[in-house]
């Protein structure tokens, strides 16, 4: 199992540091700071493939950072008395999602649906504790079996809720003892998901849904995705379908989708833009998603327009067109009249309609927006086109001045974005203050190919030889570590995601770009990957135990300049990480040592890996144990 590369690594113990040893760290860290302070901007980080900035450019900045690091390390050096393991939260927080406290939001005066929105300032926990697993929690089945069968004890949906949820849910799911089985050929209000997908393809002029890629459709935003059946089918067609749905305390669409190993995120259209830049998706899909699209003066449709790429499609399937005492034609007309008025004003054309399904296409012509009357939805200014992070819903049309305005039908049909594409489209990222040269892009890809091989050799309980993964079982070897949902917490260009695809790993990656990092998210989305903008000083919008692996390269150093604490980040990572899940952190030695001390507090098995390449870069490899409390 252990490769030649692994034998060259230096692995240090994850036991709690002693006071004397930590004082040595203190001295070493301060020396390290002085060295970094004298480094030039041309220094190169061989792991991240990007130049390391001269972050200590002045004596005052150096002194402030040294003081900050000294206080942090002094806290660590106080000994085991201050390094107590964190306790577990109460059972009432097994499915705790910060920032979505409806009761607190109502008391704060939020109403008209905004009480269901994301308000992190209203629900910050005052104490640190570890969100425990439900007593009936079991390790998910391996992919692809886990896509169609999940353990009912892993999600917050009771048998009574299931039985009272109506015939539609029962057609989607079958509850058998302690399992929930999903039938991919049945669901929604159709004869089958495959038939529905084929119907959409035919309505946009394709012979079959296997031709979506050739038509330029690679990424799909599925709003209110039910339990992920449509997204699961699209994934089988090599499309990237991301489910987004509002927070639900029980029976959550997002939780169930993630449990099935499908990309999903908590989000809604109530009052704020979604955390994506303009022109992020080729198709936006809504089947009974519960949104009244003609409300708020068409702002919901304007938000869809912002998210769609030129030539992209909006697919709406709604039971509102079903006859209830009136004719089917009358119901269709009453539903389409207000929506049709708005869509004409934002240069959409009704491409086709069949039964309860309607498909609009966004114009590929910028001139259409400029020539129409702008009394409704005027054009946004240049600044408004920059990447959005939970900004209020807008009433203006964005993206028309962007150099990324490329109709989806004019793009390559390849399922991945490579250096050849960058030579054609790279100039479009200059407006985002992102200089991406083809040679740098190619080098980044090569570095992550090599790094992935190193990472994969570490993802085995053999690294923790004193703590086997499951007592009595043989140690599983990669790729049988149950890794399906991966998050790259500081994704840069999405190079790790590309390496996974190239190595044909059966997983997907949520590429997260921190809000104060370079604006690389448009590039990641243009590569056909899943991605989102996020502020890591806040909790991530997902349910507990929804990711199998968390990876972060240089994130801890980045956050050292933000007003957020490392312990908050580590506790949040523990919340979203599944039992027996993995964490790989890559950063400077002093920061990694601090992270390892915190890792022991959240009960992770932790090892520091010396890359033996002459740099002060280290890997912290951790595994979250399966603890029953």
PDB file of C-alpha atoms in Angstrom, residues 380-616:
ATOM      1  CA  UNK A 380     -26.937  47.042 -14.648  1.00  0.00           C
ATOM      2  CA  UNK A 381     -23.731  48.995 -14.484  1.00  0.00           C
ATOM      3  CA  UNK A 382     -20.347  47.309 -14.698  1.00  0.00           C
ATOM      4  CA  UNK A 383     -19.832  47.009 -10.926  1.00  0.00           C
ATOM      5  CA  UNK A 384     -23.092  45.074 -10.560  1.00  0.00           C
ATOM      6  CA  UNK A 385     -21.747  42.274 -12.784  1.00  0.00           C
ATOM      7  CA  UNK A 386     -19.038  41.337 -10.305  1.00  0.00           C
ATOM      8  CA  UNK A 387     -19.474  38.089  -8.360  1.00  0.00           C
ATOM      9  CA  UNK A 388     -22.473  38.271  -6.040  1.00  0.00           C
ATOM     10  CA  UNK A 389     -22.544  37.145  -2.411  1.00  0.00           C
ATOM     11  CA  UNK A 390     -26.038  37.286  -0.911  1.00  0.00           C
ATOM     12  CA  UNK A 391     -26.768  40.720  -2.312  1.00  0.00           C
ATOM     13  CA  UNK A 392     -30.434  41.855  -2.341  1.00  0.00           C
ATOM     14  CA  UNK A 393     -32.443  40.729  -5.353  1.00  0.00           C
ATOM     15  CA  UNK A 394     -31.837  43.109  -8.220  1.00  0.00           C
ATOM     16  CA  UNK A 395     -34.236  44.700 -10.686  1.00  0.00           C
ATOM     17  CA  UNK A 396     -31.666  45.257 -13.430  1.00  0.00           C
ATOM     18  CA  UNK A 397     -30.269  42.989 -16.168  1.00  0.00           C
ATOM     19  CA  UNK A 398     -26.652  41.961 -15.587  1.00  0.00           C
ATOM     20  CA  UNK A 399     -23.904  40.455 -17.707  1.00  0.00           C
ATOM     21  CA  UNK A 400     -24.501  42.442 -20.884  1.00  0.00           C
ATOM     22  CA  UNK A 401     -21.160  44.280 -20.632  1.00  0.00           C
ATOM     23  CA  UNK A 402     -19.187  41.175 -19.682  1.00  0.00           C
ATOM     24  CA  UNK A 403     -16.584  39.674 -21.980  1.00  0.00           C
ATOM     25  CA  UNK A 404     -17.820  36.289 -20.740  1.00  0.00           C
ATOM     26  CA  UNK A 405     -20.987  36.773 -22.819  1.00  0.00           C
ATOM     27  CA  UNK A 406     -20.618  33.623 -24.929  1.00  0.00           C
ATOM     28  CA  UNK A 407     -23.711  31.728 -26.133  1.00  0.00           C
ATOM     29  CA  UNK A 408     -23.685  28.160 -24.819  1.00  0.00           C
ATOM     30  CA  UNK A 409     -24.194  26.854 -28.357  1.00  0.00           C
ATOM     31  CA  UNK A 410     -20.843  28.392 -29.399  1.00  0.00           C
ATOM     32  CA  UNK A 411     -18.782  26.617 -26.753  1.00  0.00           C
ATOM     33  CA  UNK A 412     -16.864  23.396 -27.057  1.00  0.00           C
ATOM     34  CA  UNK A 413     -18.962  20.304 -26.352  1.00  0.00           C
ATOM     35  CA  UNK A 414     -16.173  18.878 -24.200  1.00  0.00           C
ATOM     36  CA  UNK A 415     -17.291  18.046 -20.671  1.00  0.00           C
ATOM     37  CA  UNK A 416     -14.214  19.672 -19.124  1.00  0.00           C
ATOM     38  CA  UNK A 417     -12.458  23.002 -19.579  1.00  0.00           C
ATOM     39  CA  UNK A 418      -8.766  22.661 -20.493  1.00  0.00           C
ATOM     40  CA  UNK A 419      -5.801  24.851 -21.336  1.00  0.00           C
ATOM     41  CA  UNK A 420      -6.880  24.949 -24.992  1.00  0.00           C
ATOM     42  CA  UNK A 421     -10.179  26.556 -23.967  1.00  0.00           C
ATOM     43  CA  UNK A 422      -8.292  29.018 -21.801  1.00  0.00           C
ATOM     44  CA  UNK A 423      -6.276  30.263 -24.784  1.00  0.00           C
ATOM     45  CA  UNK A 424      -9.559  31.199 -26.441  1.00  0.00           C
ATOM     46  CA  UNK A 425     -11.494  32.470 -23.425  1.00  0.00           C
ATOM     47  CA  UNK A 426      -8.760  33.514 -20.975  1.00  0.00           C
ATOM     48  CA  UNK A 427      -9.019  37.199 -21.873  1.00  0.00           C
ATOM     49  CA  UNK A 428     -12.558  37.226 -20.490  1.00  0.00           C
ATOM     50  CA  UNK A 429     -11.252  36.877 -16.922  1.00  0.00           C
ATOM     51  CA  UNK A 430      -9.244  40.101 -16.988  1.00  0.00           C
ATOM     52  CA  UNK A 431     -12.371  42.059 -16.078  1.00  0.00           C
ATOM     53  CA  UNK A 432     -12.422  40.051 -12.831  1.00  0.00           C
ATOM     54  CA  UNK A 433      -8.850  41.180 -12.096  1.00  0.00           C
ATOM     55  CA  UNK A 434      -7.817  37.583 -12.681  1.00  0.00           C
ATOM     56  CA  UNK A 435      -4.789  37.104 -14.914  1.00  0.00           C
ATOM     57  CA  UNK A 436      -4.809  33.491 -16.067  1.00  0.00           C
ATOM     58  CA  UNK A 437      -2.004  32.519 -18.407  1.00  0.00           C
ATOM     59  CA  UNK A 438      -2.230  29.176 -20.273  1.00  0.00           C
ATOM     60  CA  UNK A 439       1.210  28.100 -19.015  1.00  0.00           C
ATOM     61  CA  UNK A 440       0.280  28.796 -15.393  1.00  0.00           C
ATOM     62  CA  UNK A 441      -3.027  27.028 -15.871  1.00  0.00           C
ATOM     63  CA  UNK A 442      -1.282  23.964 -17.346  1.00  0.00           C
ATOM     64  CA  UNK A 443       1.279  23.929 -14.537  1.00  0.00           C
ATOM     65  CA  UNK A 444      -1.500  24.144 -11.948  1.00  0.00           C
ATOM     66  CA  UNK A 445      -3.183  21.122 -13.542  1.00  0.00           C
ATOM     67  CA  UNK A 446       0.043  19.108 -13.513  1.00  0.00           C
ATOM     68  CA  UNK A 447       0.717  19.916  -9.864  1.00  0.00           C
ATOM     69  CA  UNK A 448      -2.746  18.752  -8.809  1.00  0.00           C
ATOM     70  CA  UNK A 449      -2.411  15.511 -10.758  1.00  0.00           C
ATOM     71  CA  UNK A 450       0.680  14.727  -8.718  1.00  0.00           C
ATOM     72  CA  UNK A 451      -0.864  15.934  -5.453  1.00  0.00           C
ATOM     73  CA  UNK A 452      -3.918  13.730  -5.945  1.00  0.00           C
ATOM     74  CA  UNK A 453      -1.789  10.604  -6.153  1.00  0.00           C
ATOM     75  CA  UNK A 454      -0.132  11.598  -2.894  1.00  0.00           C
ATOM     76  CA  UNK A 455      -3.447  12.357  -1.217  1.00  0.00           C
ATOM     77  CA  UNK A 456      -5.091   9.141  -2.331  1.00  0.00           C
ATOM     78  CA  UNK A 457      -2.283   7.050  -0.873  1.00  0.00           C
ATOM     79  CA  UNK A 458      -2.925   8.710   2.499  1.00  0.00           C
ATOM     80  CA  UNK A 459      -6.679   8.131   2.603  1.00  0.00           C
ATOM     81  CA  UNK A 460      -6.488   4.835   4.423  1.00  0.00           C
ATOM     82  CA  UNK A 461      -6.649   3.918   8.091  1.00  0.00           C
ATOM     83  CA  UNK A 462      -3.108   2.551   7.728  1.00  0.00           C
ATOM     84  CA  UNK A 463      -1.905   6.084   8.417  1.00  0.00           C
ATOM     85  CA  UNK A 464      -3.416   5.696  11.879  1.00  0.00           C
ATOM     86  CA  UNK A 465      -1.919   2.275  12.593  1.00  0.00           C
ATOM     87  CA  UNK A 466      -2.812   2.553  16.278  1.00  0.00           C
ATOM     88  CA  UNK A 467      -6.468   3.182  15.511  1.00  0.00           C
ATOM     89  CA  UNK A 468      -7.991   0.928  12.842  1.00  0.00           C
ATOM     90  CA  UNK A 469     -11.033   2.252  11.061  1.00  0.00           C
ATOM     91  CA  UNK A 470     -13.345  -0.480  12.274  1.00  0.00           C
ATOM     92  CA  UNK A 471     -12.097  -2.927  14.900  1.00  0.00           C
ATOM     93  CA  UNK A 472     -12.319  -6.466  13.597  1.00  0.00           C
ATOM     94  CA  UNK A 473     -12.545  -5.495   9.934  1.00  0.00           C
ATOM     95  CA  UNK A 474      -9.755  -5.538   7.413  1.00  0.00           C
ATOM     96  CA  UNK A 475      -8.358  -2.110   6.631  1.00  0.00           C
ATOM     97  CA  UNK A 476     -10.045  -0.910   3.424  1.00  0.00           C
ATOM     98  CA  UNK A 477      -7.796   0.542   0.743  1.00  0.00           C
ATOM     99  CA  UNK A 478      -8.598   3.461  -1.566  1.00  0.00           C
ATOM    100  CA  UNK A 479     -10.934   4.068  -3.294  1.00  0.00           C
ATOM    101  CA  UNK A 480     -13.157   2.159  -0.895  1.00  0.00           C
ATOM    102  CA  UNK A 481     -13.159   4.873   1.755  1.00  0.00           C
ATOM    103  CA  UNK A 482     -16.758   5.876   1.080  1.00  0.00           C
ATOM    104  CA  UNK A 483     -15.599   9.101  -0.570  1.00  0.00           C
ATOM    105  CA  UNK A 484     -18.313  10.538  -2.796  1.00  0.00           C
ATOM    106  CA  UNK A 485     -19.021  14.129  -1.640  1.00  0.00           C
ATOM    107  CA  UNK A 486     -15.829  16.219  -1.623  1.00  0.00           C
ATOM    108  CA  UNK A 487     -15.428  19.889  -0.754  1.00  0.00           C
ATOM    109  CA  UNK A 488     -12.427  21.928  -1.840  1.00  0.00           C
ATOM    110  CA  UNK A 489     -12.648  24.822   0.605  1.00  0.00           C
ATOM    111  CA  UNK A 490     -10.172  27.047  -1.282  1.00  0.00           C
ATOM    112  CA  UNK A 491     -10.529  25.810  -4.831  1.00  0.00           C
ATOM    113  CA  UNK A 492      -8.426  28.337  -6.783  1.00  0.00           C
ATOM    114  CA  UNK A 493      -8.822  27.180 -10.436  1.00  0.00           C
ATOM    115  CA  UNK A 494     -10.577  23.911  -9.575  1.00  0.00           C
ATOM    116  CA  UNK A 495      -7.406  21.931 -10.293  1.00  0.00           C
ATOM    117  CA  UNK A 496      -8.127  19.250  -7.688  1.00  0.00           C
ATOM    118  CA  UNK A 497     -11.581  18.699  -9.223  1.00  0.00           C
ATOM    119  CA  UNK A 498     -10.023  18.327 -12.669  1.00  0.00           C
ATOM    120  CA  UNK A 499      -7.478  15.829 -11.335  1.00  0.00           C
ATOM    121  CA  UNK A 500     -10.253  13.727  -9.796  1.00  0.00           C
ATOM    122  CA  UNK A 501     -12.096  13.666 -13.136  1.00  0.00           C
ATOM    123  CA  UNK A 502      -8.961  12.794 -15.076  1.00  0.00           C
ATOM    124  CA  UNK A 503      -8.290   9.932 -12.691  1.00  0.00           C
ATOM    125  CA  UNK A 504     -11.913   8.766 -13.155  1.00  0.00           C
ATOM    126  CA  UNK A 505     -12.748   8.869  -9.463  1.00  0.00           C
ATOM    127  CA  UNK A 506     -16.467   8.283  -8.859  1.00  0.00           C
ATOM    128  CA  UNK A 507     -17.020  11.477  -6.855  1.00  0.00           C
ATOM    129  CA  UNK A 508     -17.934  15.127  -7.246  1.00  0.00           C
ATOM    130  CA  UNK A 509     -16.402  18.287  -5.764  1.00  0.00           C
ATOM    131  CA  UNK A 510     -18.049  21.383  -4.319  1.00  0.00           C
ATOM    132  CA  UNK A 511     -15.451  24.023  -5.252  1.00  0.00           C
ATOM    133  CA  UNK A 512     -15.649  26.869  -2.728  1.00  0.00           C
ATOM    134  CA  UNK A 513     -14.044  30.241  -3.448  1.00  0.00           C
ATOM    135  CA  UNK A 514     -13.617  32.429  -0.321  1.00  0.00           C
ATOM    136  CA  UNK A 515     -15.190  35.868  -0.685  1.00  0.00           C
ATOM    137  CA  UNK A 516     -11.942  37.825  -0.342  1.00  0.00           C
ATOM    138  CA  UNK A 517      -9.932  35.595  -2.685  1.00  0.00           C
ATOM    139  CA  UNK A 518      -9.280  36.241  -6.384  1.00  0.00           C
ATOM    140  CA  UNK A 519     -12.492  35.896  -8.413  1.00  0.00           C
ATOM    141  CA  UNK A 520     -11.859  32.432  -9.831  1.00  0.00           C
ATOM    142  CA  UNK A 521     -15.421  31.122  -9.451  1.00  0.00           C
ATOM    143  CA  UNK A 522     -16.468  32.105 -13.016  1.00  0.00           C
ATOM    144  CA  UNK A 523     -13.533  30.106 -14.367  1.00  0.00           C
ATOM    145  CA  UNK A 524     -14.484  27.090 -12.213  1.00  0.00           C
ATOM    146  CA  UNK A 525     -18.102  27.225 -13.374  1.00  0.00           C
ATOM    147  CA  UNK A 526     -17.007  27.649 -16.991  1.00  0.00           C
ATOM    148  CA  UNK A 527     -15.095  24.377 -16.602  1.00  0.00           C
ATOM    149  CA  UNK A 528     -18.410  22.667 -15.904  1.00  0.00           C
ATOM    150  CA  UNK A 529     -17.712  22.104 -12.191  1.00  0.00           C
ATOM    151  CA  UNK A 530     -19.896  22.731  -9.156  1.00  0.00           C
ATOM    152  CA  UNK A 531     -18.838  25.782  -7.196  1.00  0.00           C
ATOM    153  CA  UNK A 532     -20.028  28.501  -4.866  1.00  0.00           C
ATOM    154  CA  UNK A 533     -18.815  31.693  -3.222  1.00  0.00           C
ATOM    155  CA  UNK A 534     -18.607  31.577   0.571  1.00  0.00           C
ATOM    156  CA  UNK A 535     -17.356  33.540   3.563  1.00  0.00           C
ATOM    157  CA  UNK A 536     -15.586  31.047   5.825  1.00  0.00           C
ATOM    158  CA  UNK A 537     -16.139  33.317   8.817  1.00  0.00           C
ATOM    159  CA  UNK A 538     -19.724  32.017   8.546  1.00  0.00           C
ATOM    160  CA  UNK A 539     -21.152  28.484   8.597  1.00  0.00           C
ATOM    161  CA  UNK A 540     -21.599  26.731   5.260  1.00  0.00           C
ATOM    162  CA  UNK A 541     -25.214  26.355   4.035  1.00  0.00           C
ATOM    163  CA  UNK A 542     -25.558  22.600   4.364  1.00  0.00           C
ATOM    164  CA  UNK A 543     -26.791  19.988   6.825  1.00  0.00           C
ATOM    165  CA  UNK A 544     -24.563  18.062   9.243  1.00  0.00           C
ATOM    166  CA  UNK A 545     -22.663  14.985   8.027  1.00  0.00           C
ATOM    167  CA  UNK A 546     -22.958  15.771   4.315  1.00  0.00           C
ATOM    168  CA  UNK A 547     -19.333  15.590   3.071  1.00  0.00           C
ATOM    169  CA  UNK A 548     -16.926  12.656   3.006  1.00  0.00           C
ATOM    170  CA  UNK A 549     -13.774  14.692   2.478  1.00  0.00           C
ATOM    171  CA  UNK A 550     -12.779  18.321   3.126  1.00  0.00           C
ATOM    172  CA  UNK A 551      -9.692  19.757   1.456  1.00  0.00           C
ATOM    173  CA  UNK A 552      -8.155  23.183   1.979  1.00  0.00           C
ATOM    174  CA  UNK A 553      -4.899  24.452   0.517  1.00  0.00           C
ATOM    175  CA  UNK A 554      -3.732  27.729   2.043  1.00  0.00           C
ATOM    176  CA  UNK A 555      -7.133  28.542   3.530  1.00  0.00           C
ATOM    177  CA  UNK A 556      -5.896  28.851   7.108  1.00  0.00           C
ATOM    178  CA  UNK A 557      -3.264  31.396   6.085  1.00  0.00           C
ATOM    179  CA  UNK A 558      -5.903  33.294   4.138  1.00  0.00           C
ATOM    180  CA  UNK A 559      -8.225  33.411   7.138  1.00  0.00           C
ATOM    181  CA  UNK A 560      -5.477  34.659   9.440  1.00  0.00           C
ATOM    182  CA  UNK A 561      -6.173  38.114   7.975  1.00  0.00           C
ATOM    183  CA  UNK A 562      -9.930  37.845   8.517  1.00  0.00           C
ATOM    184  CA  UNK A 563     -11.792  38.528  11.758  1.00  0.00           C
ATOM    185  CA  UNK A 564     -12.637  34.894  12.374  1.00  0.00           C
ATOM    186  CA  UNK A 565     -11.137  32.203  14.570  1.00  0.00           C
ATOM    187  CA  UNK A 566      -9.609  28.942  13.504  1.00  0.00           C
ATOM    188  CA  UNK A 567     -11.537  27.068  16.175  1.00  0.00           C
ATOM    189  CA  UNK A 568     -14.835  28.247  14.640  1.00  0.00           C
ATOM    190  CA  UNK A 569     -13.741  26.880  11.275  1.00  0.00           C
ATOM    191  CA  UNK A 570     -12.606  23.518  12.677  1.00  0.00           C
ATOM    192  CA  UNK A 571     -15.870  23.041  14.615  1.00  0.00           C
ATOM    193  CA  UNK A 572     -17.848  23.919  11.479  1.00  0.00           C
ATOM    194  CA  UNK A 573     -15.813  21.415   9.465  1.00  0.00           C
ATOM    195  CA  UNK A 574     -16.608  18.755  12.049  1.00  0.00           C
ATOM    196  CA  UNK A 575     -20.323  19.585  11.711  1.00  0.00           C
ATOM    197  CA  UNK A 576     -20.453  19.034   7.951  1.00  0.00           C
ATOM    198  CA  UNK A 577     -18.036  16.065   7.892  1.00  0.00           C
ATOM    199  CA  UNK A 578     -19.419  12.549   7.995  1.00  0.00           C
ATOM    200  CA  UNK A 579     -18.187  10.041  10.595  1.00  0.00           C
ATOM    201  CA  UNK A 580     -15.074   8.316   9.198  1.00  0.00           C
ATOM    202  CA  UNK A 581     -14.682  11.254   6.817  1.00  0.00           C
ATOM    203  CA  UNK A 582     -11.303  12.747   5.902  1.00  0.00           C
ATOM    204  CA  UNK A 583      -9.706  16.194   6.170  1.00  0.00           C
ATOM    205  CA  UNK A 584      -6.592  17.304   4.284  1.00  0.00           C
ATOM    206  CA  UNK A 585      -5.173  20.728   5.146  1.00  0.00           C
ATOM    207  CA  UNK A 586      -2.103  22.120   3.423  1.00  0.00           C
ATOM    208  CA  UNK A 587      -0.412  25.188   4.849  1.00  0.00           C
ATOM    209  CA  UNK A 588       2.635  26.644   6.587  1.00  0.00           C
ATOM    210  CA  UNK A 589       4.198  24.663   9.410  1.00  0.00           C
ATOM    211  CA  UNK A 590       3.230  26.957  12.298  1.00  0.00           C
ATOM    212  CA  UNK A 591      -0.382  27.201  11.194  1.00  0.00           C
ATOM    213  CA  UNK A 592      -0.616  23.453  10.650  1.00  0.00           C
ATOM    214  CA  UNK A 593       0.626  22.815  14.181  1.00  0.00           C
ATOM    215  CA  UNK A 594      -2.083  25.092  15.558  1.00  0.00           C
ATOM    216  CA  UNK A 595      -4.691  23.296  13.448  1.00  0.00           C
ATOM    217  CA  UNK A 596      -3.481  19.917  14.696  1.00  0.00           C
ATOM    218  CA  UNK A 597      -3.933  20.978  18.315  1.00  0.00           C
ATOM    219  CA  UNK A 598      -7.518  21.977  17.511  1.00  0.00           C
ATOM    220  CA  UNK A 599      -8.076  18.745  15.576  1.00  0.00           C
ATOM    221  CA  UNK A 600      -7.364  16.748  18.718  1.00  0.00           C
ATOM    222  CA  UNK A 601      -9.951  18.829  20.588  1.00  0.00           C
ATOM    223  CA  UNK A 602     -12.675  17.801  18.131  1.00  0.00           C
ATOM    224  CA  UNK A 603     -11.531  14.177  18.538  1.00  0.00           C
ATOM    225  CA  UNK A 604     -10.065  13.737  15.055  1.00  0.00           C
ATOM    226  CA  UNK A 605      -7.197  11.366  14.428  1.00  0.00           C
ATOM    227  CA  UNK A 606      -4.468  13.663  13.084  1.00  0.00           C
ATOM    228  CA  UNK A 607      -1.061  13.311  11.472  1.00  0.00           C
ATOM    229  CA  UNK A 608       1.278  15.985  10.137  1.00  0.00           C
ATOM    230  CA  UNK A 609       3.015  15.008   6.891  1.00  0.00           C
ATOM    231  CA  UNK A 610       6.375  16.495   5.941  1.00  0.00           C
ATOM    232  CA  UNK A 611       6.546  16.635   2.148  1.00  0.00           C
ATOM    233  CA  UNK A 612      10.337  16.390   2.272  1.00  0.00           C
ATOM    234  CA  UNK A 613      10.722  18.932  -0.536  1.00  0.00           C
ATOM    235  CA  UNK A 614      12.647  21.567   1.371  1.00  0.00           C
ATOM    236  CA  UNK A 615       9.668  23.872   1.932  1.00  0.00           C
ATOM    237  CA  UNK A 616       7.887  24.702   5.160  1.00  0.00           C
TER     238      UNK A 616
END
